[in-house]
Coordinates of C-alpha atoms in Angstrom, one line a residue:
Chain A
M20 CA -29.3 0.1 0.8
S21 CA -27.0 1.7 3.2
E22 CA -26.7 -1.5 5.0
K23 CA -25.0 -3.1 2.4
I24 CA -21.9 -0.3 2.7
A25 CA -19.3 0.2 5.0
I26 CA -17.3 3.1 5.5
V27 CA -13.8 3.0 6.5
I28 CA -12.0 6.2 7.8
P29 CA -8.1 5.6 9.2
V30 CA -7.5 8.6 11.4
Y31 CA -3.8 9.9 12.7
N32 CA -4.2 12.8 15.2
E33 CA -7.5 14.3 13.7
A34 CA -9.3 14.7 16.8
G35 CA -10.5 18.4 15.2
A36 CA -12.2 16.7 12.6
I37 CA -12.9 13.2 12.9
G38 CA -16.6 14.0 14.8
D39 CA -17.6 16.7 11.8
V40 CA -16.2 13.4 9.2
I41 CA -18.7 10.8 10.8
E42 CA -21.8 13.2 11.4
D43 CA -21.5 14.4 7.9
V44 CA -20.9 10.7 6.5
R45 CA -24.5 9.7 8.7
A46 CA -26.3 12.6 7.1
H47 CA -25.6 11.0 3.9
G48 CA -27.2 7.7 5.0
Y49 CA -24.4 5.7 5.6
T50 CA -24.2 4.0 9.6
S51 CA -21.8 1.2 9.3
I52 CA -18.4 3.2 10.0
V53 CA -15.7 1.8 11.2
V54 CA -13.0 4.2 12.5
V55 CA -9.5 3.4 13.0
D56 CA -6.8 5.0 14.6
D57 CA -3.7 4.7 13.7
G58 CA -1.9 5.5 17.4
S59 CA -3.1 9.0 17.6
D60 CA -1.3 11.2 20.3
D61 CA -4.4 13.0 20.6
D62 CA -8.2 12.2 21.5
S63 CA -9.3 10.9 17.9
F64 CA -10.5 7.5 18.8
Y65 CA -12.3 8.4 22.1
I66 CA -14.0 10.7 19.6
A67 CA -15.0 8.4 17.3
A68 CA -16.0 5.4 19.9
A69 CA -18.6 8.4 21.4
Y70 CA -20.4 8.8 18.4
D71 CA -20.9 4.8 18.0
V72 CA -18.9 3.8 15.4
V73 CA -16.9 0.5 15.0
A74 CA -14.0 2.4 16.5
L75 CA -10.1 0.4 16.5
R76 CA -7.5 1.5 17.6
H77 CA -3.4 0.9 16.9
K78 CA -1.4 1.0 19.8
I79 CA 1.3 2.4 18.0
N80 CA 1.5 4.1 14.8
R81 CA 1.7 1.9 11.7
G82 CA 1.3 4.4 8.5
K83 CA -1.5 5.1 6.7
G84 CA -1.9 1.9 4.8
A85 CA -1.7 -0.5 7.6
A86 CA -4.6 1.6 9.1
V87 CA -6.7 1.1 6.0
K88 CA -5.9 -2.5 5.7
T89 CA -7.1 -2.7 9.3
G90 CA -10.6 -1.2 8.2
I91 CA -11.3 -3.2 5.7
M92 CA -10.7 -6.7 7.7
A93 CA -13.0 -5.2 10.1
A94 CA -15.4 -4.3 7.3
N95 CA -14.8 -7.5 5.7
L96 CA -16.2 -8.8 8.7
L97 CA -19.7 -7.4 8.9
D98 CA -20.5 -8.8 5.6
V99 CA -20.9 -5.8 3.8
D100 CA -21.2 -5.6 -0.3
V101 CA -19.1 -2.0 -0.8
V102 CA -16.1 -0.9 1.4
V103 CA -15.7 3.0 1.0
T104 CA -12.1 4.3 2.2
M105 CA -12.1 7.7 2.9
D106 CA -9.8 10.1 4.7
G107 CA -10.3 11.7 8.7
D108 CA -9.2 15.0 7.9
G109 CA -12.4 16.0 6.3
Q110 CA -11.4 16.4 3.0
H111 CA -13.8 13.8 1.3
D112 CA -16.8 15.1 0.2
P113 CA -19.2 12.0 1.8
A114 CA -21.8 13.1 -1.3
D115 CA -19.3 11.3 -3.5
I116 CA -19.9 8.3 -2.0
A117 CA -22.9 7.6 -4.0
P118 CA -21.3 7.7 -7.9
L119 CA -18.2 5.8 -6.1
I120 CA -20.2 2.7 -5.0
Q121 CA -22.4 3.0 -8.2
P122 CA -19.7 1.2 -10.5
I123 CA -19.7 -1.5 -8.2
L124 CA -23.8 -1.7 -7.6
D125 CA -24.2 -2.1 -11.2
N126 CA -21.3 -4.4 -11.1
T127 CA -19.3 -3.2 -13.6
S128 CA -16.5 -2.7 -11.5
D129 CA -14.7 -4.5 -8.9
V130 CA -12.7 -1.0 -7.6
V131 CA -13.5 2.5 -7.8
L132 CA -10.5 4.8 -7.7
G133 CA -11.7 8.6 -6.9
S134 CA -9.8 11.1 -8.6
R135 CA -9.2 14.3 -7.7
L136 CA -7.0 15.4 -11.0
L137 CA -10.1 14.8 -12.9
N138 CA -11.0 18.0 -11.3
K139 CA -8.1 19.6 -11.6
E140 CA -8.7 22.9 -10.9
E141 CA -9.5 22.6 -7.7
M142 CA -6.1 21.1 -6.7
P143 CA -2.9 23.2 -5.6
F144 CA -0.3 23.1 -8.7
V145 CA 2.2 21.8 -6.7
K146 CA 0.2 19.0 -5.6
V147 CA -1.3 18.2 -9.8
I148 CA 2.7 17.8 -10.1
A149 CA 3.3 15.8 -7.3
N150 CA 0.8 13.3 -8.5
S151 CA 1.2 13.1 -11.9
F152 CA 5.2 12.2 -10.5
G153 CA 3.0 9.6 -8.5
N154 CA 1.2 8.0 -11.2
F155 CA 4.4 7.8 -13.4
F156 CA 6.0 6.1 -11.0
T157 CA 3.3 4.1 -10.4
W158 CA 2.2 2.7 -13.6
L159 CA 6.3 2.2 -14.1
L160 CA 6.2 0.5 -11.6
Y161 CA 2.9 -1.7 -11.5
G162 CA 2.1 -1.1 -15.0
I163 CA -1.0 0.5 -14.7
L164 CA -1.7 4.3 -15.8
V165 CA -4.4 6.6 -13.8
S166 CA -4.8 9.8 -13.2
D167 CA -4.9 9.3 -9.7
S168 CA -2.9 7.0 -7.7
Q169 CA -2.4 8.4 -4.5
S170 CA -6.7 9.1 -3.6
G171 CA -7.5 7.1 -0.4
Y172 CA -10.7 8.1 -1.5
R173 CA -11.9 4.3 -3.1
A174 CA -14.7 1.6 -3.2
Y175 CA -14.0 -1.9 -3.3
S176 CA -16.5 -4.9 -3.8
R177 CA -16.5 -7.6 -0.9
Y178 CA -14.9 -9.8 -3.9
A179 CA -12.1 -6.9 -4.1
A180 CA -11.8 -6.2 -0.6
L181 CA -11.3 -9.9 0.4
I182 CA -8.9 -10.6 -2.2
I183 CA -6.2 -7.4 -2.1
D184 CA -3.4 -8.5 0.1
T185 CA -0.8 -6.1 0.0
K186 CA 2.0 -5.7 3.0
A187 CA 2.4 -2.2 2.8
D188 CA 2.1 0.0 5.9
K189 CA 2.5 3.4 5.1
Y190 CA 1.7 5.9 1.8
E191 CA 3.0 3.4 -0.5
Y192 CA -0.1 1.6 0.2
D193 CA -2.6 3.7 -2.1
S194 CA -0.2 2.8 -5.3
K195 CA 0.5 -1.3 -4.3
V196 CA -3.5 -1.6 -4.7
I197 CA -2.7 -0.7 -8.6
R198 CA -0.3 -3.2 -8.6
E199 CA -3.2 -5.7 -6.5
I200 CA -5.6 -4.5 -9.3
K201 CA -3.5 -5.5 -12.3
N202 CA -2.1 -9.0 -10.7
N203 CA -5.7 -10.1 -9.7
R204 CA -7.1 -8.9 -13.0
L205 CA -10.1 -6.6 -11.1
R206 CA -12.0 -4.2 -13.0
Y207 CA -11.6 -0.6 -12.3
T208 CA -12.8 2.5 -13.0
E209 CA -12.2 5.8 -12.1
V210 CA -14.6 8.7 -10.7
P211 CA -14.2 12.0 -10.4
V212 CA -14.1 13.3 -6.6
Q213 CA -14.2 16.6 -4.9
T214 CA -11.5 17.8 -2.5
L215 CA -12.4 20.1 0.3
Y216 CA -9.5 22.0 0.7
T217 CA -11.0 23.1 4.3
E218 CA -8.7 26.1 6.7
Y219 CA -8.2 22.6 9.0
S220 CA -6.7 20.5 6.5
M221 CA -4.6 23.2 4.9
Q222 CA -3.4 24.2 8.2
K223 CA -2.2 20.2 8.8
K224 CA 1.3 19.6 7.6
N225 CA 1.5 17.9 4.4
K226 CA 1.4 14.0 4.9
Q227 CA 2.7 13.4 1.7
G228 CA 5.3 16.3 0.8
F229 CA 8.2 15.8 -1.1
V230 CA 10.4 14.1 1.2
N231 CA 7.9 11.9 2.0
G232 CA 6.8 11.1 -1.6
L233 CA 10.4 10.3 -2.0
I234 CA 10.2 7.7 1.1
T235 CA 7.4 6.5 -0.8
L236 CA 8.9 6.2 -4.2
Y237 CA 12.1 4.6 -2.2
R238 CA 9.6 1.7 -0.5
M239 CA 8.1 0.8 -3.9
V240 CA 11.3 0.0 -5.5
W241 CA 12.6 -1.7 -2.4
K242 CA 9.3 -4.5 -2.1
M243 CA 10.3 -4.9 -5.3
I244 CA 13.8 -6.2 -4.7
A245 CA 13.8 -7.3 -1.3
Chain B
M29 CA 39.9 -22.3 -17.0
S30 CA 40.7 -22.3 -13.5
V31 CA 38.0 -22.2 -11.1
H32 CA 38.4 -19.3 -8.2
L33 CA 36.9 -19.4 -4.5
Y34 CA 35.2 -16.8 -5.2
Q35 CA 33.8 -17.7 -8.1
I36 CA 32.3 -20.7 -6.0
V37 CA 30.8 -18.0 -3.3
V38 CA 29.1 -15.8 -5.3
V39 CA 27.2 -18.0 -7.6
G40 CA 26.4 -20.4 -4.5
I41 CA 25.0 -17.3 -2.7
A42 CA 23.6 -15.9 -6.4
S43 CA 21.9 -19.5 -6.7
V44 CA 20.4 -19.1 -2.8
M45 CA 18.9 -16.2 -3.5
I46 CA 17.8 -17.2 -7.2
F47 CA 16.3 -20.8 -5.5
Q48 CA 14.5 -18.8 -2.8
G49 CA 13.0 -15.9 -5.2
I50 CA 11.5 -18.8 -7.5
K51 CA 10.1 -20.8 -4.5
E52 CA 8.3 -18.0 -3.1
F53 CA 7.2 -17.5 -6.1
A54 CA 5.9 -20.7 -7.3
K55 CA 4.1 -20.9 -3.7
R56 CA 2.4 -17.3 -4.7
E57 CA 3.7 -16.3 -1.0
A58 CA 2.0 -12.3 -0.3
G59 CA 4.3 -9.4 -2.6
Q60 CA 6.0 -11.9 -4.9
T61 CA 5.3 -10.7 -7.8
V62 CA 6.7 -11.1 -11.5
L63 CA 8.4 -8.0 -12.1
K64 CA 9.8 -8.7 -8.0
L65 CA 11.1 -12.3 -9.7
C66 CA 12.5 -10.5 -12.6
V67 CA 15.0 -8.0 -10.7
R68 CA 16.2 -10.7 -8.5
L69 CA 17.4 -12.7 -11.2
L70 CA 18.7 -10.0 -12.7
V71 CA 20.5 -8.7 -9.5
W72 CA 21.6 -12.1 -8.6
G73 CA 21.9 -13.4 -12.0
G74 CA 24.3 -10.6 -13.1
M75 CA 26.7 -10.8 -9.9
A76 CA 26.8 -15.0 -11.1
L77 CA 27.3 -13.9 -14.4
I78 CA 30.4 -11.3 -13.6
S79 CA 31.8 -13.7 -11.5
V80 CA 31.9 -16.6 -14.2
Y81 CA 32.6 -14.5 -17.0
P82 CA 35.1 -11.5 -15.7
N83 CA 35.7 -10.5 -19.0
F84 CA 32.0 -9.0 -18.9
T85 CA 33.4 -6.6 -17.2
W86 CA 35.1 -5.2 -19.9
Y87 CA 32.1 -4.6 -22.1
L88 CA 30.9 -3.0 -18.5
S89 CA 33.6 -0.5 -18.0
K90 CA 33.5 0.4 -21.6
I91 CA 29.8 1.1 -21.8
I92 CA 30.3 2.6 -18.3
G93 CA 34.5 4.4 -19.1
I94 CA 36.2 3.3 -16.4
E95 CA 39.1 1.3 -17.7
D96 CA 40.7 -0.3 -14.4
N97 CA 39.1 -3.8 -13.1
I98 CA 37.9 -3.3 -10.1
N99 CA 40.5 -5.4 -7.7
A100 CA 39.5 -8.6 -6.2
V101 CA 39.7 -6.5 -2.2
M102 CA 37.3 -4.4 -3.7
V103 CA 34.8 -6.6 -4.7
T104 CA 35.0 -8.8 -1.9
G105 CA 34.2 -6.1 0.4
F106 CA 31.4 -5.0 -1.6
L107 CA 29.8 -7.8 -2.1
F108 CA 29.7 -8.8 1.7
V109 CA 28.7 -5.2 2.5
F110 CA 25.8 -5.1 0.2
L111 CA 25.0 -9.3 1.1
I112 CA 24.5 -7.7 4.9
I113 CA 22.8 -4.3 3.9
F114 CA 20.5 -6.9 2.1
K115 CA 19.7 -9.0 4.6
L116 CA 19.7 -6.4 7.0
L117 CA 17.1 -4.5 5.6
S118 CA 15.3 -7.2 4.6
A119 CA 15.0 -8.2 7.9
I120 CA 14.3 -4.8 9.4
E121 CA 11.1 -5.4 6.8
K122 CA 9.9 -8.2 8.4
I123 CA 10.0 -7.3 11.4
E124 CA 8.1 -4.0 10.5
Q125 CA 5.4 -6.1 8.9
N126 CA 5.6 -8.9 12.1
I127 CA 4.6 -5.6 14.4
S128 CA 2.0 -4.2 11.9
E129 CA 0.4 -7.3 12.0
I130 CA 0.3 -7.8 16.0
T131 CA -1.0 -4.2 15.9
R132 CA -3.7 -5.2 13.6
K133 CA -5.1 -8.6 15.8
E134 CA -5.3 -6.4 18.6
A135 CA -7.3 -3.6 17.1
L136 CA -9.8 -6.1 15.6
N137 CA -10.0 -8.1 18.8
E138 CA -10.5 -5.0 21.0
A139 CA -13.3 -4.2 18.9
H140 CA -14.9 -7.5 18.4
D141 CA -18.0 -7.1 20.2
R142 CA -18.8 -4.1 18.6
I143 CA -17.8 -5.7 15.0
Q144 CA -19.8 -8.9 16.2
K145 CA -22.7 -6.6 17.4
L146 CA -23.2 -4.2 14.1
R147 CA -22.8 -7.0 11.7
L148 CA -26.0 -8.7 13.5
E149 CA -27.9 -5.2 13.0
I150 CA -26.4 -5.7 9.3
L151 CA -27.7 -9.0 9.1
E152 CA -31.6 -8.0 10.4
L153 CA -31.8 -5.1 8.0
K154 CA -31.0 -7.4 5.3
K155 CA -33.5 -10.2 6.3
K156 CA -36.3 -7.5 6.4
Q157 CA -35.6 -6.4 3.1

């Protein structure tokens, strides 16, 4: 069954984690792995390529959304039935891939959103608040209220992976997918996922902090009028 | 009722912007949504409305609480600055999108052989089942 599923992992300066993430995903039986290096300054790309995965490299940093989109396009070329996107810093547990793809294999959903907030007790309080703001503005601008609009752990059916089209390059990509779900009337569901707050991931600079959150909100609003 | 030059200019610009928005929406171009069209109609339609019916600002000034009307120079200046910023930001946005597209195509081209190899492996596995 694993040949029907492609795992897309966008990375930016994750040389310290990407090897373990690939090994962990493989250990769970998923062999079709696409790693997109988004213009890292470190050796993320070469480390990923050494694991014999489909390693793609953005020559310049274009943002998480752009990297995910590149990965999904590569996965579409592989003719797989399900595309899963997950972070490359080791925060996502590959054990959650199975429950994430199940609604698609059962043909009850086109998009499955991994939700960290359905397991709220694991998440730092500041992140719970920040995510609630993200969910509110995503609902306000795009009309669907989900429990974790900023989660990058998601699964798409082949149809959804082909039809979802957004030009969002940065962190607003995750919210724009919600808009695409609504515009294309895709069936979606949310599945609780675990977040592994490892020493490595906690030491990294917060990628979606308060200031970046405001920038993401500005981008979401700007793209509505421009 | 006399028609002033600024009214023609504002209505002209607003008409072009609204026309472009409706055209892009009708063509179902990527990123064009009903909400985006509504916001465009509201912003540019509002400008046209105020220029054609300046008395409309009286209601606005009552709501906002500012007594005086804005003088013509300020309005013209703000209009041009707003227009230029709007166009500049739109142009930057477009360029950013183009850069991403080029970067993506290059990345996919470079990995073409590896993608094809894995695709064939997946097809083989699917056939065996």
